[in-house]
Amino acid sequence: MTNSISTRLAVLGSGPAGYTAAIYAARAGLSPILIQGITPGGQLTTTTDVENYPGFRDVIQGPWLMEEMQAQAEHVGTKVVWDHVASVDFSRRPFVLTGDSGTEYHADAVVIATGAQAKYLGLPSEEHMKGRGVSACATCDGFFYRGKKVAVIGGGNTAVEEALYLTNHSHDVTLIHRRDSLRAEKILQDRLFAHPNINILWDSEIAEFVGGGDPEALIGLDIKSKLTGEVSRLEVEGAFVAIGHKPATELFVGQIELDGDGYIKVAPGSTKTNIEGIFACGDVMDKIYRQAVTAAGTGCMAALDAEKYLAAQEYEALAAE
Ligand code: NAP
């Protein structure tokens, strides 16, 4: 027999957006259920030091921050469930979410906070050097490379913005791109080309991320020219992979409106999706800011939007009686 749980509000995802939505919803008396997904805690559990989340003077650890958010969400009345939603049916009311566990969740409203994941090149040496000099977020980790040589890989808006951002910390930034032209917006390209501390390596790909020392840290990149096939070493202590993100929206294809990059579309200035009663927050709907604090901010908005929606539903039901 299928196990079935009914709730007024289901929150999908356990990053800063999901937990913040749950905290606000629980404090509004909605007794939400939060379904954690495959990576409880989200992207912050794969970073270590966090120095830009307000309220903490000292460096804090990403996994610790997420444990605290979970504890706070539970403390105020959220039921946190370790399950992964395998399918959704948003054509029914209440909405139906089916977990890998076989449980069916019936929810009057849903907040989607399933996040996004940075894309990586997929080299074993890249995987090995993650957290030892290889990162996918200059805003998060750039500060740790003050006065050091760094590189950014990619040619889109993110790569160019990250290269420009890194000049706040480094006097030697190299942008490495696989083609001979960038896809970033022209205004960003102009700023990049005009910057005296940024070099560009065109038609180049990473052959190897090179570590050294004890404890091991990034000491360079072996870069292969796509024109000549020649491999040369670029000495850097930080490498930022900026080749795009993938929002976790496979589950919603055909059910909810997505943009051309696969992000959930929301009405401007709100977290409302094209389906009444379904809200989206955090990196799954934000391709620009992608910070823990902005995700938490939109998580709060989603809870407030959901609460308003549920109150209106209740009022209509009472009026109809
Ligand atoms: P993107 O536009 O998809 O660009 C990814 C870049 O990485 C491209 O230059 C691509 O090269 C390169 N790349 C992809 N796979 C690669 C691989 N395996 N090896 C080497 N290079 C690879 O991603 P994004 O820059 O993260 O931007 C995503 C979306 O967010 C875009 O719509 C962007 O406009 C938007 N965004 C906007 C802002 C803003 O408005 N301020 C800021 C950030 C992002 P090719 O060019 O050769 O394909």
XYZ file of C-alpha atoms and ligand atoms in Angstrom:
369
model
C 0.000 0.000 0.000
C 1.303 3.477 -0.877
C 2.283 5.594 2.076
C 0.644 8.972 1.690
C 1.298 12.225 3.568
C -0.837 15.344 3.232
C 0.527 18.790 3.929
C -0.454 22.372 3.290
C 3.026 23.176 2.002
C 5.791 20.978 0.642
C 9.267 22.483 0.203
C 11.559 20.668 -2.225
C 15.255 21.119 -1.582
C 17.489 21.630 1.423
C 19.798 24.512 0.530
C 19.523 28.020 2.014
C 16.434 28.766 -0.118
C 14.531 25.657 1.006
C 15.381 25.952 4.690
C 14.565 29.665 4.767
C 11.219 29.035 3.067
C 10.515 26.294 5.615
C 11.475 28.513 8.583
C 9.144 31.300 7.469
C 6.330 28.895 6.565
C 6.600 27.043 9.872
C 6.523 30.308 11.798
C 3.389 31.254 9.822
C 1.744 28.093 11.177
C 1.779 26.132 7.903
C 3.543 23.040 9.361
C 5.536 22.486 6.156
C 7.233 19.305 5.053
C 10.706 19.777 3.586
C 11.952 17.010 1.322
C 15.734 17.141 1.338
C 16.698 15.574 -1.993
C 19.852 13.666 -2.880
C 22.340 16.190 -1.427
C 20.965 17.337 1.940
C 22.259 20.861 2.522
C 22.830 21.558 -1.179
C 25.848 23.243 -2.747
C 27.122 24.680 0.542
C 27.934 21.206 1.783
C 30.580 20.940 -0.921
C 32.281 24.218 -0.012
C 34.332 24.576 3.099
C 35.009 28.106 4.314
C 32.182 30.649 4.164
C 33.083 34.241 4.874
C 30.274 36.154 3.201
C 27.147 34.961 4.998
C 26.123 37.864 7.237
C 26.130 37.464 10.987
C 29.388 35.600 11.460
C 32.577 37.548 12.097
C 34.771 34.449 11.889
C 35.041 32.049 8.974
C 32.329 29.391 9.182
C 32.029 26.039 7.452
C 29.375 25.488 4.769
C 28.222 22.090 6.103
C 27.923 23.534 9.625
C 25.805 26.452 8.337
C 23.443 24.016 6.651
C 23.130 21.871 9.781
C 22.202 25.000 11.713
C 19.585 25.956 9.115
C 18.084 22.471 9.288
C 18.044 22.547 13.092
C 16.346 25.963 13.055
C 13.750 24.795 10.506
C 12.952 21.736 12.641
C 12.929 23.742 15.843
C 10.178 26.025 14.529
C 8.029 23.128 13.322
C 9.193 21.874 9.908
C 9.030 18.151 9.294
C 12.277 17.386 7.435
C 12.106 14.220 5.357
C 15.069 12.461 3.806
C 13.604 11.484 0.465
C 14.121 12.374 -3.180
C 11.127 13.340 -5.294
C 11.113 11.145 -8.381
C 7.991 12.515 -10.091
C 5.456 15.294 -9.708
C 1.919 15.791 -10.899
C 1.044 19.467 -10.871
C -2.144 18.946 -12.893
C -3.909 17.565 -9.797
C -5.063 19.434 -6.687
C -3.673 18.878 -4.136
C -0.386 18.572 -6.040
C 1.155 15.103 -5.910
C 4.872 14.454 -5.389
C 6.130 10.885 -5.388
C 9.350 10.065 -3.561
C 11.935 7.372 -4.272
C 10.798 5.929 -0.944
C 7.390 5.249 -2.521
C 5.718 7.895 -0.351
C 3.183 10.165 -2.035
C 3.131 13.711 -0.751
C -0.130 15.599 -1.300
C 0.419 19.334 -0.977
C -1.887 22.351 -1.296
C 1.125 24.463 -2.254
C 4.704 23.690 -3.266
C 7.940 25.671 -2.973
C 10.596 24.449 -5.390
C 14.127 25.078 -4.113
C 15.997 22.291 -5.857
C 18.984 24.505 -6.723
C 21.568 24.230 -9.454
C 24.961 22.708 -9.863
C 28.069 24.251 -11.338
C 29.299 22.419 -14.408
C 32.854 21.154 -14.315
C 35.164 20.021 -17.116
C 35.184 16.445 -15.851
C 38.925 15.826 -15.570
C 40.039 13.523 -12.722
C 42.731 16.064 -11.740
C 40.028 18.752 -11.506
C 37.973 16.575 -9.153
C 41.094 15.887 -7.084
C 41.992 19.570 -6.743
C 38.482 20.823 -5.820
C 38.803 22.712 -2.558
C 42.617 22.768 -3.016
C 42.671 25.646 -5.471
C 39.875 24.684 -7.874
C 36.512 26.350 -7.347
C 33.403 27.230 -9.317
C 32.604 30.461 -7.493
C 34.931 33.471 -7.492
C 32.539 35.524 -5.356
C 32.669 32.801 -2.700
C 36.338 31.856 -2.816
C 38.227 34.652 -4.621
C 39.131 36.317 -1.341
C 41.294 33.312 -0.403
C 43.608 34.082 -3.345
C 44.595 37.619 -2.392
C 47.823 38.615 -4.157
C 48.044 35.270 -5.981
C 47.947 34.355 -9.669
C 44.556 32.963 -10.703
C 42.776 31.727 -13.826
C 39.168 31.568 -14.953
C 37.949 28.992 -17.475
C 35.037 29.874 -19.762
C 33.842 32.562 -22.140
C 30.320 33.485 -21.019
C 28.992 36.255 -18.776
C 29.881 34.331 -15.640
C 33.500 33.765 -16.659
C 34.013 37.402 -17.611
C 32.326 38.698 -14.457
C 34.425 36.334 -12.350
C 37.654 37.443 -14.053
C 36.745 41.087 -13.429
C 35.754 40.346 -9.839
C 39.045 38.548 -9.195
C 41.016 41.679 -10.094
C 39.857 43.007 -6.696
C 42.165 40.432 -5.145
C 44.745 39.525 -7.771
C 46.997 41.496 -10.102
C 47.394 38.529 -12.413
C 44.207 36.997 -13.794
C 44.154 34.796 -16.895
C 40.946 33.972 -18.735
C 41.196 30.693 -20.633
C 38.667 30.114 -23.388
C 38.259 27.251 -25.849
C 37.425 29.478 -28.833
C 38.677 32.749 -30.305
C 35.664 34.836 -29.291
C 33.587 35.240 -26.151
C 29.869 34.731 -25.810
C 29.659 37.257 -22.929
C 27.763 40.529 -23.443
C 29.713 43.215 -25.293
C 29.825 45.625 -22.375
C 31.473 42.954 -20.228
C 33.887 42.060 -23.013
C 34.878 45.724 -23.337
C 35.631 45.910 -19.611
C 37.601 42.681 -19.782
C 39.721 43.729 -22.761
C 40.427 47.122 -21.167
C 41.622 45.674 -17.868
C 45.403 45.834 -17.500
C 45.583 42.882 -15.074
C 43.696 40.356 -17.196
C 45.357 38.219 -19.879
C 43.343 36.045 -22.244
C 44.393 32.681 -23.621
C 42.298 31.955 -26.698
C 41.717 28.572 -28.352
C 42.949 26.817 -25.255
C 41.753 23.939 -23.127
C 42.840 22.521 -19.802
C 44.801 19.297 -20.136
C 45.534 18.929 -16.411
C 45.092 20.668 -13.060
C 48.492 20.344 -11.402
C 48.949 20.033 -7.651
C 52.075 20.172 -5.517
C 53.382 20.775 -2.003
C 52.282 19.396 1.331
C 49.446 19.883 2.015
C 48.766 19.572 -1.670
C 47.505 22.709 -3.413
C 47.111 23.881 -6.986
C 50.400 25.078 -8.485
C 49.442 25.337 -12.143
C 47.444 24.354 -15.171
C 48.686 22.405 -18.149
C 47.058 24.140 -21.081
C 46.723 22.695 -24.540
C 46.520 24.961 -27.564
C 43.657 23.843 -29.791
C 45.512 25.287 -32.774
C 48.935 23.655 -32.360
C 48.284 20.867 -29.852
C 51.195 22.207 -27.777
C 50.891 21.898 -23.994
C 52.349 24.580 -21.736
C 52.246 25.195 -17.984
C 50.543 28.282 -16.540
C 51.492 28.840 -12.914
C 48.412 29.725 -10.865
C 47.280 29.026 -7.319
C 43.570 29.398 -7.989
C 41.469 28.178 -10.936
C 37.806 29.090 -11.284
C 35.728 26.922 -13.592
C 32.951 29.118 -15.019
C 31.430 27.084 -17.831
C 27.821 27.394 -16.717
C 25.376 25.922 -14.247
C 22.717 23.291 -14.563
C 19.489 23.965 -12.700
C 17.878 20.887 -11.126
C 14.676 21.021 -13.142
C 14.542 17.699 -15.070
C 11.666 16.717 -12.817
C 9.555 19.660 -13.924
C 9.999 19.503 -17.698
C 6.544 19.620 -19.268
C 4.923 20.495 -15.933
C 6.090 24.021 -15.317
C 7.387 26.857 -17.493
C 11.188 26.915 -17.837
C 13.397 29.397 -19.689
C 15.769 28.511 -22.516
C 18.520 27.587 -20.033
C 16.206 25.309 -18.027
C 15.627 27.695 -15.081
C 12.111 28.012 -13.634
C 10.422 31.189 -14.832
C 8.900 33.359 -12.114
C 6.780 36.504 -12.368
C 9.039 39.569 -11.938
C 9.453 40.632 -8.315
C 7.883 37.451 -6.949
C 8.430 33.699 -6.706
C 5.213 32.781 -8.538
C 5.561 30.268 -11.349
C 3.052 29.851 -14.162
C 1.085 27.420 -11.965
C -0.925 28.968 -9.160
C 0.204 27.511 -5.861
C 3.712 26.567 -7.040
C 6.566 28.866 -6.113
C 10.272 28.751 -6.930
C 13.243 30.233 -5.110
C 17.022 30.090 -4.990
C 19.372 28.977 -7.747
C 16.692 26.994 -9.563
C 15.186 30.338 -10.671
C 18.201 32.666 -10.341
C 21.003 32.455 -12.874
C 22.574 35.778 -11.964
C 23.282 36.166 -8.242
C 23.556 32.545 -7.029
C 24.631 33.374 -3.480
C 23.567 31.643 -0.271
C 22.206 34.913 1.034
C 20.213 35.727 -2.115
C 18.859 32.161 -2.152
C 17.794 32.587 1.474
C 16.173 35.909 0.533
C 14.088 34.415 -2.248
C 13.263 31.473 0.054
C 11.684 33.953 2.436
C 9.760 35.519 -0.466
C 8.468 32.089 -1.545
C 7.134 31.336 1.943
C 5.383 34.710 2.104
C 3.905 34.203 -1.394
C 2.773 30.677 -0.474
C 1.227 31.820 2.778
C -0.743 34.525 0.980
C -1.901 32.024 -1.627
C -3.036 29.476 0.988
C -4.834 32.144 3.025
C -6.737 33.258 -0.093
C -7.656 29.629 -0.874
C -8.952 29.160 2.652
C -10.954 32.349 2.493
C -12.531 31.306 -0.824
C -13.388 27.869 0.585
C -15.047 29.441 3.633
C -16.941 31.940 1.481
C -18.235 29.095 -0.707
C -19.659 27.162 2.296
P 27.162 30.210 -20.616
O 26.634 31.485 -21.144
O 26.529 28.935 -21.016
O 28.708 30.161 -21.007
C 29.487 29.039 -20.720
C 30.880 29.277 -21.270
O 31.666 28.164 -20.901
C 30.907 29.402 -22.793
O 31.831 30.373 -23.169
C 31.360 28.008 -23.241
O 32.178 28.023 -24.371
C 32.231 27.571 -22.076
N 32.195 26.124 -21.933
C 31.107 25.322 -21.805
N 31.478 24.036 -21.687
C 32.833 24.030 -21.731
C 33.809 23.017 -21.671
N 33.474 21.743 -21.508
N 35.106 23.365 -21.778
C 35.475 24.657 -21.916
N 34.597 25.669 -21.986
C 33.293 25.355 -21.896
O 27.174 30.184 -18.997
P 27.217 31.386 -17.962
O 28.282 32.346 -18.344
O 27.296 30.772 -16.621
O 25.809 32.075 -18.140
C 24.605 31.304 -18.033
C 23.404 32.211 -18.231
O 23.342 33.165 -17.169
C 23.489 33.006 -19.521
O 22.190 33.170 -20.019
C 24.055 34.325 -19.052
O 23.729 35.405 -19.900
C 23.394 34.462 -17.687
N 24.195 35.312 -16.809
C 23.909 36.629 -16.781
C 24.652 37.476 -15.991
C 24.319 38.928 -15.990
O 23.342 39.304 -16.638
N 25.059 39.747 -15.292
C 25.710 36.981 -15.228
C 25.998 35.624 -15.282
C 25.235 34.808 -16.091
P 31.585 28.372 -25.827
O 31.395 29.841 -25.828
O 32.648 27.888 -26.747
O 30.309 27.594 -25.944
